[in-house]
CSV table of C-alpha atoms in Angstrom, one decimal:
chain,number,residue,atom,x,y,z
A,1,MET,CA,-27.1,-0.8,33.3
A,2,ALA,CA,-24.7,0.2,30.5
A,3,HIS,CA,-21.0,0.1,31.1
A,4,TYR,CA,-19.3,3.5,31.3
A,5,PHE,CA,-15.6,4.0,30.6
A,6,ASP,CA,-14.0,6.2,33.2
A,7,ASP,CA,-11.8,8.2,30.8
A,8,VAL,CA,-12.6,10.5,27.9
A,9,ALA,CA,-11.7,9.1,24.5
A,10,HIS,CA,-9.0,11.1,23.0
A,11,THR,CA,-7.6,11.7,19.4
A,12,PHE,CA,-4.0,12.0,18.3
A,13,ASN,CA,-4.3,15.7,18.1
A,14,GLU,CA,-4.8,15.9,21.8
A,15,TYR,CA,-1.3,14.5,22.5
A,16,LEU,CA,2.3,15.7,22.2
A,17,LEU,CA,5.6,13.8,22.7
A,18,VAL,CA,7.9,15.1,25.3
A,19,PRO,CA,11.6,15.0,24.2
A,20,GLY,CA,14.0,12.6,25.9
A,21,TYR,CA,17.7,12.5,26.1
A,22,SER,CA,19.3,12.1,22.6
A,23,GLY,CA,22.9,11.0,22.4
A,24,ALA,CA,25.3,12.1,19.7
A,25,SER,CA,25.0,8.7,18.0
A,26,CYS,CA,21.2,9.1,17.6
A,27,SER,CA,20.7,10.6,14.2
A,28,PRO,CA,17.8,10.1,11.7
A,29,ASP,CA,20.0,8.2,9.2
A,30,LYS,CA,20.5,5.5,11.8
A,31,VAL,CA,16.8,5.0,12.6
A,32,ASP,CA,15.5,1.6,11.6
A,33,LEU,CA,11.7,1.6,10.9
A,34,CYS,CA,11.5,-2.1,10.3
A,35,THR,CA,8.4,-3.6,12.1
A,36,PRO,CA,6.6,-6.9,12.4
A,37,LEU,CA,3.6,-7.6,10.3
A,38,VAL,CA,2.3,-10.9,11.8
A,39,ARG,CA,2.2,-12.7,15.1
A,40,TYR,CA,5.4,-14.5,16.4
A,41,THR,CA,6.6,-16.2,19.5
A,42,GLN,CA,8.7,-14.1,21.8
A,43,GLY,CA,12.4,-14.7,21.0
A,44,SER,CA,11.8,-15.7,17.4
A,45,GLU,CA,11.5,-13.7,14.2
A,46,PRO,CA,8.2,-12.9,12.6
A,47,ALA,CA,7.5,-14.6,9.2
A,48,LEU,CA,6.7,-11.2,7.7
A,49,LYS,CA,8.2,-7.8,8.4
A,50,LEU,CA,7.7,-4.3,7.0
A,51,PRO,CA,10.8,-2.1,6.2
A,52,ILE,CA,8.6,0.9,6.9
A,53,PRO,CA,5.5,1.0,9.1
A,54,LEU,CA,3.0,2.2,6.4
A,55,THR,CA,0.3,0.3,4.5
A,56,SER,CA,-2.4,1.6,2.2
A,57,ALA,CA,-6.0,1.0,3.0
A,58,VAL,CA,-8.3,-1.7,1.6
A,59,MET,CA,-10.2,0.9,-0.5
A,60,GLN,CA,-11.3,1.2,-4.2
A,61,SER,CA,-10.0,4.8,-4.2
A,62,VAL,CA,-6.6,3.9,-2.8
A,63,SER,CA,-5.1,0.5,-3.3
A,64,ASP,CA,-4.8,-1.1,-6.8
A,65,ALA,CA,-1.8,-2.8,-8.5
A,66,THR,CA,-0.1,0.5,-9.4
A,67,MET,CA,-0.3,1.7,-5.8
A,68,ALA,CA,0.9,-1.7,-4.5
A,69,ILE,CA,4.0,-1.7,-6.7
A,70,SER,CA,4.9,1.9,-5.9
A,71,LEU,CA,4.5,1.5,-2.1
A,72,ALA,CA,6.3,-1.8,-2.0
A,73,ARG,CA,9.2,-0.1,-3.8
A,74,GLU,CA,9.4,2.4,-0.9
A,75,GLY,CA,9.2,-0.4,1.7
A,76,GLY,CA,5.5,-0.4,2.5
A,77,LEU,CA,2.6,-2.7,1.7
A,78,SER,CA,-0.8,-2.2,0.0
A,79,PHE,CA,-3.9,-4.2,0.7
A,80,ILE,CA,-5.8,-4.6,-2.7
A,81,TYR,CA,-9.4,-3.8,-2.2
A,82,SER,CA,-11.9,-6.6,-2.0
A,83,SER,CA,-15.1,-4.7,-3.1
A,84,GLN,CA,-14.7,-6.1,-6.6
A,85,PRO,CA,-15.1,-9.5,-8.3
A,86,ILE,CA,-12.8,-12.3,-7.1
A,87,GLU,CA,-11.2,-12.6,-10.5
A,88,ALA,CA,-10.4,-8.9,-10.7
A,89,GLU,CA,-8.8,-8.8,-7.2
A,90,ALA,CA,-6.7,-11.9,-8.0
A,91,GLU,CA,-5.6,-10.3,-11.3
A,92,MET,CA,-4.4,-7.2,-9.4
A,93,ILE,CA,-2.4,-9.5,-7.0
A,94,ALA,CA,-0.9,-11.3,-9.9
A,95,GLN,CA,0.1,-8.1,-11.6
A,96,VAL,CA,2.1,-7.0,-8.5
A,97,LYS,CA,3.7,-10.4,-8.1
A,98,ASP,CA,4.6,-10.5,-11.8
A,99,TYR,CA,6.4,-7.2,-11.3
A,100,LYS,CA,9.5,-8.8,-10.0
A,101,ALA,CA,11.9,-6.1,-8.7
A,102,GLY,CA,13.9,-5.0,-11.7
A,103,PHE,CA,12.0,-7.5,-14.0
A,104,VAL,CA,9.1,-5.9,-15.8
A,105,VAL,CA,6.2,-7.7,-17.4
A,106,SER,CA,5.7,-5.8,-20.6
A,107,ASP,CA,2.3,-4.0,-20.9
A,108,SER,CA,3.0,-2.5,-24.4
A,109,ASN,CA,3.2,-5.4,-26.9
A,110,LEU,CA,2.8,-5.7,-30.6
A,111,SER,CA,2.2,-8.4,-33.2
A,112,PRO,CA,4.2,-8.4,-36.5
A,113,HIS,CA,1.1,-7.7,-38.5
A,114,GLN,CA,0.3,-4.4,-36.7
A,115,THR,CA,1.3,-1.1,-38.3
A,116,LEU,CA,3.3,2.0,-37.4
A,117,GLU,CA,0.0,3.7,-36.7
A,118,ASP,CA,-0.6,1.1,-34.0
A,119,VAL,CA,2.9,1.7,-32.6
A,120,ILE,CA,2.3,5.5,-32.3
A,121,ARG,CA,-1.1,5.0,-30.7
A,122,LEU,CA,0.2,2.5,-28.2
A,123,LYS,CA,3.1,4.8,-27.3
A,124,GLU,CA,0.7,7.7,-26.7
A,125,GLU,CA,-1.5,5.5,-24.5
A,126,SER,CA,1.2,3.8,-22.4
A,127,GLY,CA,4.1,6.4,-22.6
A,128,HIS,CA,6.4,3.5,-23.4
A,129,SER,CA,8.8,3.5,-26.3
A,130,THR,CA,10.2,0.0,-26.0
A,131,MET,CA,7.6,-2.5,-27.4
A,132,PRO,CA,8.3,-6.3,-27.7
A,133,VAL,CA,6.9,-7.9,-30.8
A,134,THR,CA,5.6,-11.4,-30.1
A,135,ALA,CA,4.0,-13.9,-32.4
A,136,ASP,CA,0.5,-13.4,-31.0
A,137,GLY,CA,1.0,-9.8,-29.7
A,138,SER,CA,0.7,-11.0,-26.0
A,139,GLN,CA,3.0,-10.1,-23.2
A,140,HIS,CA,4.3,-13.7,-22.9
A,141,GLY,CA,4.3,-14.8,-26.5
A,142,THR,CA,7.2,-16.0,-28.6
A,143,LEU,CA,9.6,-13.1,-29.1
A,144,LEU,CA,10.1,-12.1,-32.7
A,145,GLY,CA,11.7,-8.7,-32.2
A,146,ILE,CA,11.5,-5.3,-30.5
A,147,VAL,CA,10.4,-1.9,-31.6
A,148,THR,CA,12.0,1.3,-30.1
A,149,SER,CA,11.9,4.9,-31.2
A,150,ARG,CA,15.1,4.3,-33.1
A,151,ASP,CA,13.4,1.9,-35.5
A,152,TYR,CA,11.2,4.4,-37.2
A,153,ARG,CA,10.5,8.0,-38.1
A,154,PRO,CA,6.9,9.0,-38.4
A,155,SER,CA,7.8,11.7,-40.8
A,156,ARG,CA,9.5,9.3,-43.2
A,157,THR,CA,7.8,5.9,-42.6
A,158,PRO,CA,4.2,5.4,-43.9
A,159,LEU,CA,1.7,4.8,-41.1
A,160,ALA,CA,0.5,1.6,-42.8
A,161,THR,CA,4.0,0.0,-42.7
A,162,ARG,CA,3.8,-3.3,-40.9
A,163,VAL,CA,5.8,-3.8,-37.7
A,164,ALA,CA,7.6,-6.8,-39.1
A,165,GLU,CA,9.3,-4.5,-41.7
A,166,PHE,CA,11.0,-2.1,-39.3
A,167,MET,CA,11.4,-3.9,-36.0
A,168,THR,CA,14.8,-5.1,-34.7
A,169,PRO,CA,14.5,-8.8,-35.3
A,170,ARG,CA,15.1,-11.5,-32.7
A,171,GLU,CA,18.4,-12.7,-34.3
A,172,LYS,CA,19.9,-9.3,-33.7
A,173,LEU,CA,18.8,-9.0,-30.1
A,174,ILE,CA,20.8,-9.9,-27.0
A,175,VAL,CA,18.6,-11.8,-24.7
A,176,ALA,CA,19.0,-13.8,-21.4
A,177,PRO,CA,17.4,-17.0,-20.0
A,178,ALA,CA,14.7,-17.0,-17.3
A,179,GLU,CA,17.0,-18.0,-14.5
A,180,THR,CA,19.2,-14.9,-15.0
A,181,SER,CA,19.5,-12.9,-11.7
A,182,LEU,CA,19.0,-9.2,-11.6
A,183,ARG,CA,22.7,-8.6,-11.0
A,184,GLU,CA,23.6,-10.7,-14.0
A,185,ALA,CA,21.0,-8.9,-16.1
A,186,ASN,CA,22.4,-5.6,-15.2
A,187,ASP,CA,25.9,-6.8,-16.0
A,188,ILE,CA,24.7,-7.8,-19.5
A,189,ILE,CA,23.0,-4.5,-20.0
A,190,TRP,CA,26.2,-2.5,-19.1
A,191,ASP,CA,28.6,-4.8,-21.0
A,192,HIS,CA,26.6,-4.5,-24.2
A,193,LYS,CA,25.4,-0.9,-23.8
A,194,LEU,CA,21.7,-1.9,-23.9
A,195,ASN,CA,18.7,0.0,-22.9
A,196,ALA,CA,16.6,-3.1,-22.4
A,197,LEU,CA,17.3,-6.8,-22.0
A,198,PRO,CA,14.5,-9.4,-22.9
A,199,ILE,CA,14.4,-12.4,-20.5
A,200,LEU,CA,13.1,-15.5,-22.3
A,201,ASP,CA,12.1,-19.0,-21.2
A,202,ASP,CA,13.2,-22.3,-22.8
A,203,GLU,CA,10.6,-21.9,-25.6
A,204,ASP,CA,11.8,-18.4,-26.6
A,205,LYS,CA,8.8,-16.9,-25.0
A,206,LEU,CA,9.1,-13.4,-23.4
A,207,VAL,CA,9.0,-13.5,-19.6
A,208,TYR,CA,10.3,-10.1,-18.5
A,209,LEU,CA,12.2,-7.0,-19.6
A,210,VAL,CA,15.0,-5.5,-17.6
A,211,PHE,CA,15.7,-1.8,-18.3
A,212,ARG,CA,18.9,0.2,-17.9
A,213,LYS,CA,17.0,3.1,-16.4
A,214,ASP,CA,15.7,0.9,-13.5
A,215,TYR,CA,19.3,0.2,-12.3
A,216,ASP,CA,19.5,3.6,-10.6
A,217,SER,CA,16.0,3.3,-9.4
A,218,HIS,CA,16.7,0.1,-7.4
A,219,LYS,CA,19.9,1.7,-6.0
A,220,GLN,CA,17.7,4.5,-4.7
A,221,ASN,CA,15.2,2.2,-3.0
A,222,PRO,CA,17.2,0.1,-0.6
A,223,LEU,CA,14.1,-0.6,1.5
A,224,GLU,CA,12.1,-2.4,-1.2
A,225,ASN,CA,9.6,-4.8,0.3
A,226,LEU,CA,10.5,-8.1,-1.5
A,227,ASP,CA,9.7,-11.7,-1.0
A,228,GLU,CA,12.2,-14.5,-1.2
A,229,HIS,CA,11.9,-14.5,-5.1
A,230,LYS,CA,12.7,-10.7,-5.3
A,231,ARG,CA,9.0,-10.0,-6.1
A,232,TYR,CA,7.1,-7.1,-4.5
A,233,ARG,CA,5.0,-8.1,-1.5
A,234,VAL,CA,1.3,-7.3,-1.6
A,235,GLY,CA,-1.7,-7.8,0.7
A,236,ALA,CA,-5.3,-8.5,-0.1
A,237,GLY,CA,-8.6,-7.6,1.5
A,238,ILE,CA,-11.2,-10.4,2.1
A,239,ASN,CA,-14.7,-10.3,3.5
A,240,THR,CA,-16.9,-12.6,5.7
A,241,HIS,CA,-19.3,-13.5,2.9
A,242,ASP,CA,-17.4,-15.1,0.0
A,243,TYR,CA,-14.2,-16.0,1.7
A,244,LEU,CA,-14.6,-19.7,0.8
A,245,GLU,CA,-14.1,-18.8,-2.9
A,246,ARG,CA,-12.0,-15.6,-2.5
A,247,VAL,CA,-9.3,-16.8,-0.2
A,248,PRO,CA,-8.1,-19.7,-2.4
A,249,ALA,CA,-8.1,-17.5,-5.5
A,250,LEU,CA,-6.0,-14.8,-3.8
A,251,VAL,CA,-3.6,-17.3,-2.3
A,252,GLU,CA,-3.2,-18.9,-5.7
A,253,ALA,CA,-2.5,-15.4,-7.2
A,254,GLY,CA,0.3,-15.0,-4.7
A,255,ALA,CA,-1.0,-12.7,-2.0
A,256,ASP,CA,1.5,-12.4,0.9
A,257,LEU,CA,-1.0,-11.4,3.5
A,258,LEU,CA,-4.8,-11.2,3.9
A,259,CYS,CA,-6.9,-8.8,5.9
A,260,ILE,CA,-10.5,-9.2,6.8
A,261,ASP,CA,-12.0,-5.9,5.7
A,262,SER,CA,-14.8,-4.9,8.1
A,263,SER,CA,-15.9,-1.8,9.9
A,264,GLU,CA,-16.3,-3.9,13.1
A,265,GLY,CA,-14.4,-7.0,13.9
A,266,PHE,CA,-15.7,-8.2,17.3
A,267,THR,CA,-18.0,-10.7,15.6
A,268,GLU,CA,-18.7,-14.4,15.2
A,269,TRP,CA,-18.3,-13.9,11.4
A,270,GLN,CA,-14.7,-13.0,11.6
A,271,GLN,CA,-14.1,-15.8,14.0
A,272,ARG,CA,-15.6,-18.2,11.4
A,273,VAL,CA,-13.3,-16.8,8.7
A,274,LEU,CA,-10.2,-17.2,10.9
A,275,THR,CA,-11.1,-20.7,12.0
A,276,TRP,CA,-11.7,-21.8,8.4
A,277,ILE,CA,-8.4,-20.4,7.2
A,278,ARG,CA,-6.5,-22.1,10.0
A,279,SER,CA,-8.3,-25.4,9.2
A,280,GLU,CA,-7.5,-25.2,5.5
A,281,TYR,CA,-4.0,-23.7,5.5
A,282,GLY,CA,-2.7,-23.9,9.0
A,283,ASP,CA,-0.2,-21.1,9.7
A,284,GLU,CA,0.9,-20.9,6.1
A,285,VAL,CA,-1.6,-18.2,5.2
A,286,LYS,CA,-1.3,-15.1,7.2
A,287,VAL,CA,-4.4,-13.0,7.9
A,288,GLY,CA,-5.2,-9.9,10.0
A,289,ALA,CA,-8.6,-9.0,11.4
A,290,GLY,CA,-10.5,-6.1,12.8
A,291,ASN,CA,-11.5,-3.4,13.4
A,292,ILE,CA,-11.7,-3.2,17.2
A,293,VAL,CA,-11.3,-0.4,19.7
A,294,ASP,CA,-10.9,-2.0,23.2
A,295,ARG,CA,-9.2,-4.8,25.0
A,296,ASP,CA,-12.1,-7.2,24.8
A,297,GLY,CA,-12.1,-6.9,21.0
A,298,PHE,CA,-8.4,-7.5,20.8
A,299,ARG,CA,-8.5,-10.6,23.1
A,300,PHE,CA,-11.3,-12.1,21.0
A,301,LEU,CA,-9.4,-11.8,17.7
A,302,ALA,CA,-6.1,-12.8,19.2
A,303,GLU,CA,-7.7,-16.1,20.5
A,304,ALA,CA,-9.4,-16.6,17.2
A,305,GLY,CA,-6.1,-16.7,15.5
A,306,ALA,CA,-5.6,-13.3,13.9
A,307,ASP,CA,-2.0,-12.6,12.7
A,308,PHE,CA,-2.4,-8.9,13.3
A,309,VAL,CA,-5.2,-6.8,14.7
A,310,LYS,CA,-6.5,-3.6,13.2
A,311,VAL,CA,-7.6,-0.8,15.6
A,312,GLY,CA,-10.0,2.0,14.8
A,313,ILE,CA,-13.7,2.6,14.2
A,314,GLY,CA,-15.1,5.9,12.9
A,315,GLY,CA,-11.8,7.8,12.8
A,316,GLY,CA,-11.3,7.9,9.0
A,317,SER,CA,-11.6,11.2,7.2
A,318,ILE,CA,-14.4,9.8,4.9
A,319,CYS,CA,-16.0,7.7,7.6
A,320,ILE,CA,-19.3,8.8,9.1
A,321,THR,CA,-20.0,5.7,11.2
A,322,ARG,CA,-20.0,7.6,14.4
A,323,GLU,CA,-22.5,10.2,13.4
A,324,GLN,CA,-24.7,7.6,11.6
A,325,LYS,CA,-24.6,4.9,14.3
A,326,GLY,CA,-23.1,6.4,17.4
A,327,ILE,CA,-20.4,3.7,17.4
A,328,GLY,CA,-16.6,4.2,17.7
A,329,ARG,CA,-13.9,5.6,20.0
A,330,GLY,CA,-11.2,8.2,19.9
A,331,GLN,CA,-8.3,6.7,18.0
A,332,ALA,CA,-5.5,7.6,20.4
A,333,THR,CA,-7.4,6.1,23.4
A,334,SER,CA,-8.2,3.0,21.3
A,335,VAL,CA,-4.6,2.4,20.4
A,336,ILE,CA,-3.4,2.9,23.9
A,337,GLU,CA,-5.8,0.5,25.5
A,338,VAL,CA,-5.4,-2.2,22.8
A,339,ALA,CA,-1.6,-1.9,23.0
A,340,GLN,CA,-1.9,-2.5,26.8
A,341,ALA,CA,-4.0,-5.6,26.1
A,342,ARG,CA,-1.5,-6.8,23.5
A,343,ASN,CA,1.3,-6.5,26.0
A,344,GLU,CA,-0.7,-8.4,28.6
A,345,TYR,CA,-1.4,-11.2,26.1
A,346,LEU,CA,2.3,-11.3,25.3
A,347,ALA,CA,3.1,-11.7,29.0
A,348,GLU,CA,0.6,-14.5,29.4
A,349,THR,CA,1.3,-16.5,26.2
A,350,GLY,CA,4.7,-15.4,24.9
A,351,ILE,CA,3.0,-14.5,21.6
A,352,TYR,CA,3.3,-11.0,20.1
A,353,ILE,CA,0.5,-9.8,17.9
A,354,PRO,CA,1.2,-6.7,15.9
A,355,LEU,CA,-1.3,-3.8,15.9
A,356,CYS,CA,-2.3,-1.8,12.9
A,357,SER,CA,-3.7,1.7,13.7
A,358,ASP,CA,-6.4,2.4,11.1
A,359,GLY,CA,-7.9,5.9,10.9
A,360,GLY,CA,-7.5,9.2,12.7
A,361,ILE,CA,-4.3,10.3,10.9
A,362,VAL,CA,-4.5,13.9,9.8
A,363,TYR,CA,-1.0,15.1,10.0
A,364,ASP,CA,2.4,13.3,9.7
A,365,HIS,CA,3.1,13.7,13.4
A,366,HIS,CA,0.0,11.7,14.2
A,367,MET,CA,1.7,8.7,12.6
A,368,THR,CA,4.6,9.1,15.0
A,369,LEU,CA,2.2,9.4,17.9
A,370,ALA,CA,0.4,6.2,16.9
A,371,LEU,CA,3.7,4.3,16.8
A,372,ALA,CA,4.7,5.7,20.2
A,373,MET,CA,1.4,4.6,21.7
A,374,GLY,CA,2.0,1.0,20.6
A,375,ALA,CA,1.0,0.6,17.0
A,376,ASP,CA,3.4,-1.5,15.0
A,377,PHE,CA,2.3,-0.1,11.6
A,378,LEU,CA,-0.4,2.2,10.2
A,379,MET,CA,-3.1,1.8,7.6
A,380,LEU,CA,-3.7,5.0,5.6
A,381,GLY,CA,-6.4,6.0,3.1
A,382,ARG,CA,-6.5,9.8,2.6
A,383,TYR,CA,-2.8,10.1,2.8
A,384,PHE,CA,-2.2,7.8,-0.2
A,385,ALA,CA,-5.3,8.8,-2.1
A,386,ARG,CA,-3.6,12.2,-2.8
A,387,PHE,CA,-0.9,10.7,-4.9
A,388,ASP,CA,-0.4,10.1,-8.6
A,389,GLU,CA,-0.4,6.4,-8.0
A,390,SER,CA,-3.9,6.2,-6.5
A,391,PRO,CA,-6.5,4.8,-9.0
A,392,THR,CA,-8.8,7.8,-8.9
A,393,ASN,CA,-9.1,10.8,-11.3
A,394,LYS,CA,-7.2,14.0,-10.9
A,395,VAL,CA,-9.7,16.9,-11.4
A,396,THR,CA,-9.8,20.7,-11.1
A,397,VAL,CA,-12.0,22.1,-8.4
A,398,ASN,CA,-12.2,25.9,-8.0
A,399,GLY,CA,-8.8,26.2,-9.8
A,400,ASN,CA,-7.1,23.6,-7.6
A,401,TYR,CA,-6.0,20.1,-8.5
A,402,MET,CA,-7.8,17.5,-6.5
A,403,LYS,CA,-8.1,13.7,-6.4
A,404,GLU,CA,-11.3,11.8,-5.9
A,405,TYR,CA,-11.6,9.9,-2.7
A,406,TRP,CA,-14.6,7.9,-1.4
A,407,GLY,CA,-15.2,5.6,1.5
A,408,GLU,CA,-16.0,1.9,1.3
A,409,GLY,CA,-19.2,2.7,3.2
A,410,SER,CA,-20.4,5.2,0.6
A,411,ALA,CA,-23.0,4.4,-2.0
A,412,ARG,CA,-20.4,4.8,-4.7
A,413,ALA,CA,-18.3,1.9,-3.4
A,414,LEU,CA,-21.3,-0.5,-3.5
A,415,ASN,CA,-19.4,-2.5,-0.9
A,416,TRP,CA,-22.3,-4.6,0.4
A,417,ALA,CA,-20.0,-7.3,1.7
A,418,ARG,CA,-18.6,-4.8,4.2
A,419,TYR,CA,-21.6,-2.6,5.1
A,420,ALA,CA,-24.8,-4.5,4.0
A,421,GLN,CA,-27.6,-4.0,6.5
A,422,GLY,CA,-29.6,-7.2,6.7
A,423,LYS,CA,-29.9,-9.9,4.1
A,424,SER,CA,-30.8,-7.6,1.2
A,425,ARG,CA,-27.1,-7.1,0.1
A,426,LYS,CA,-27.7,-3.4,-0.2
A,427,LEU,CA,-27.0,-0.2,1.8
A,428,SER,CA,-29.9,1.1,3.8
A,429,PHE,CA,-27.8,4.1,4.8
A,430,GLU,CA,-24.2,5.3,4.1
A,431,GLU,CA,-21.3,5.1,6.5
A,432,GLY,CA,-18.9,6.9,4.2
A,433,VAL,CA,-18.8,9.9,2.0
A,434,ASP,CA,-17.7,10.7,-1.6
A,435,SER,CA,-15.2,13.5,-1.6
A,436,TYR,CA,-12.0,15.2,-2.9
A,437,VAL,CA,-8.5,15.5,-1.4
A,438,PRO,CA,-5.8,17.9,-2.4
A,439,TYR,CA,-3.6,16.5,-5.1
A,440,ALA,CA,0.0,16.0,-3.7
A,441,GLY,CA,2.0,14.6,-6.6
A,442,ALA,CA,4.2,11.5,-6.6
A,443,LEU,CA,4.2,9.0,-3.8
A,444,LYS,CA,8.0,8.8,-3.5
A,445,ASP,CA,8.4,12.6,-3.0
A,446,ASN,CA,5.8,12.7,-0.2
A,447,ILE,CA,6.6,9.5,1.6
A,448,GLY,CA,10.3,10.5,1.9
A,449,VAL,CA,9.4,13.7,3.7
A,450,THR,CA,7.0,11.8,6.0
A,451,LEU,CA,9.6,9.2,7.0
A,452,THR,CA,12.2,11.9,7.6
A,453,LYS,CA,9.8,13.5,10.1
A,454,ILE,CA,9.2,10.2,11.9
A,455,ARG,CA,12.9,9.4,12.1
A,456,SER,CA,13.7,12.9,13.3
A,457,THR,CA,11.0,12.7,16.0
A,458,MET,CA,12.2,9.3,17.2
A,459,CYS,CA,15.7,10.8,17.6
A,460,ASN,CA,14.3,13.6,19.7
A,461,CYS,CA,13.0,10.9,22.0
A,462,GLY,CA,16.4,9.1,22.0
A,463,ALA,CA,15.3,6.1,20.0
A,464,THR,CA,16.6,4.5,16.8
A,465,ALA,CA,14.0,1.6,16.5
A,466,ILE,CA,10.3,1.4,16.9
A,467,PRO,CA,10.3,-0.9,20.0
A,468,GLU,CA,12.9,1.4,21.7
A,469,PHE,CA,10.7,4.4,20.8
A,470,GLN,CA,7.7,2.8,22.4
A,471,GLU,CA,9.7,2.1,25.5
A,472,LYS,CA,11.2,5.6,25.8
A,473,ALA,CA,8.3,7.7,24.6
A,474,LYS,CA,6.7,10.2,27.0
A,475,LEU,CA,3.3,11.5,26.1
A,476,THR,CA,1.3,14.4,27.4
A,477,LEU,CA,-2.3,15.5,26.9
A,478,ILE,CA,-2.7,19.1,25.8
A,479,SER,CA,-5.4,21.6,26.1
A,480,SER,CA,-7.3,23.2,23.1
A,481,THR,CA,-5.2,26.4,23.8
A,482,SER,CA,-2.0,24.4,23.5
A,483,ILE,CA,-3.2,23.1,20.1
A,484,VAL,CA,-3.6,26.7,18.9
A,485,GLU,CA,-0.2,27.6,20.4
A,486,GLY,CA,1.4,24.7,18.5
A,487,GLY,CA,0.8,26.4,15.1
A,488,ALA,CA,1.6,29.8,13.6
A,489,HIS,CA,-0.2,32.4,15.7
A,490,ASP,CA,-0.2,36.2,16.4
A,491,VAL,CA,1.5,36.9,13.1
A,492,MET,CA,0.2,37.6,9.6
A,493,LEU,CA,1.5,35.1,7.1
A,494,LYS,CA,2.9,36.4,3.9
A,495,ASP,CA,0.5,34.5,1.7
A,496,GLN,CA,-2.4,36.1,3.6
A,497,VAL,CA,-0.8,39.6,3.1
A,498,ASN,CA,-0.7,39.0,-0.7
A,499,MET,CA,-4.5,38.3,-0.6
A,500,LEU,CA,-5.4,41.6,1.0
A,501,PRO,CA,-7.3,44.0,-1.3
A,502,PRO,CA,-5.4,47.2,-2.3
A,503,ARG,CA,-6.2,50.4,-0.5
């Protein structure tokens, strides 16, 4: 006879936090959202931490190099999607790692033989006005000079004029060696009133550019997620099919953390991947696994060697696994039970394994609830898909700006490595949809508001750190009537009044 769970599976929307005592010293500006990313022994420090508990999902429509750089700048982490060729994913990882905080790998480069027409075209395509001139026109070629908007006037300079004739030549440039620190580079920029400083290696080849305008940017982002070399951290998705080739390539490219991307993680396949990684790399390579929704799934992956465990099946906004296959569980109930299993495992072994809540987040306050229930960090798809930095197109639908957003289980994603049914390497049916989400603008503007809400709510519960929040949080289930009561009700909103037809 089938096993029946005694309790109903609940979603985040069915819970509220009950405020606790908040002292005068408990204010949002004092809340520390730092959280562990990987397993560690109780009493020691984890090898990897997150300054903020937000990661972007392993999805084509969410996490590419641009998203990874932007999110790491704010303190989060992106997992580059694995439903692409190994070389392409490794290149995205390398792009992020090359984007050393404050040190920019130039993506607008010229050769001396190109013309002003090429300069204008490149400026229109990239939006950049500072363009290094290298011997071969590559981003790491021998530096011959620089072109900026001060070096030419389209109205006076013929479009056929060669770059070599109007660039600022190398001998007139102030440059710095590759071992220059960011602090030293900024000092040089300010001392010499520069807009950009080329960083060169011993062979006079261009390595990075440091820009004056980025100085204020870094001062405004104190939570940047950086490695020991001041490079942005980035995660990478892997699968259970080509991991023998994909993992070494991603590790070589510099991935800080791997994540097995699968709709269901309680499998021998994931155990094989974890066992192989441990045999080849020991504990040096960090890898998370999932997804699971109960204590049995957690225990399986914990004992298999997962560095973090991802919780959630069927709760994503573009996921239709539950209606297609009848598999899944309410996200709140899943997180609560798995967190209990995690704490039991800690008591038994002295090893803490972080939990990542993946799916079921509709509103910002759902993030806070997930943290209160025991999640250490969150993985978000729809939330990040709405921003300028996501890799999808911005389109107009019925007069409104939208961003494209599709699931990895959709036909559009062609992610056979995650969702293939059988040995045919094709989808017999879809477990995700192709959709639109409302365009929300820049990541920085939105994530700042979200984090302010989380910090404020934690203060309402008397906590200034996530572990303290989980210890002090008081949660209550609410009725459907309470959900209605929680929003605006029994009033006519002004924007609705403006839509009424004239009498």
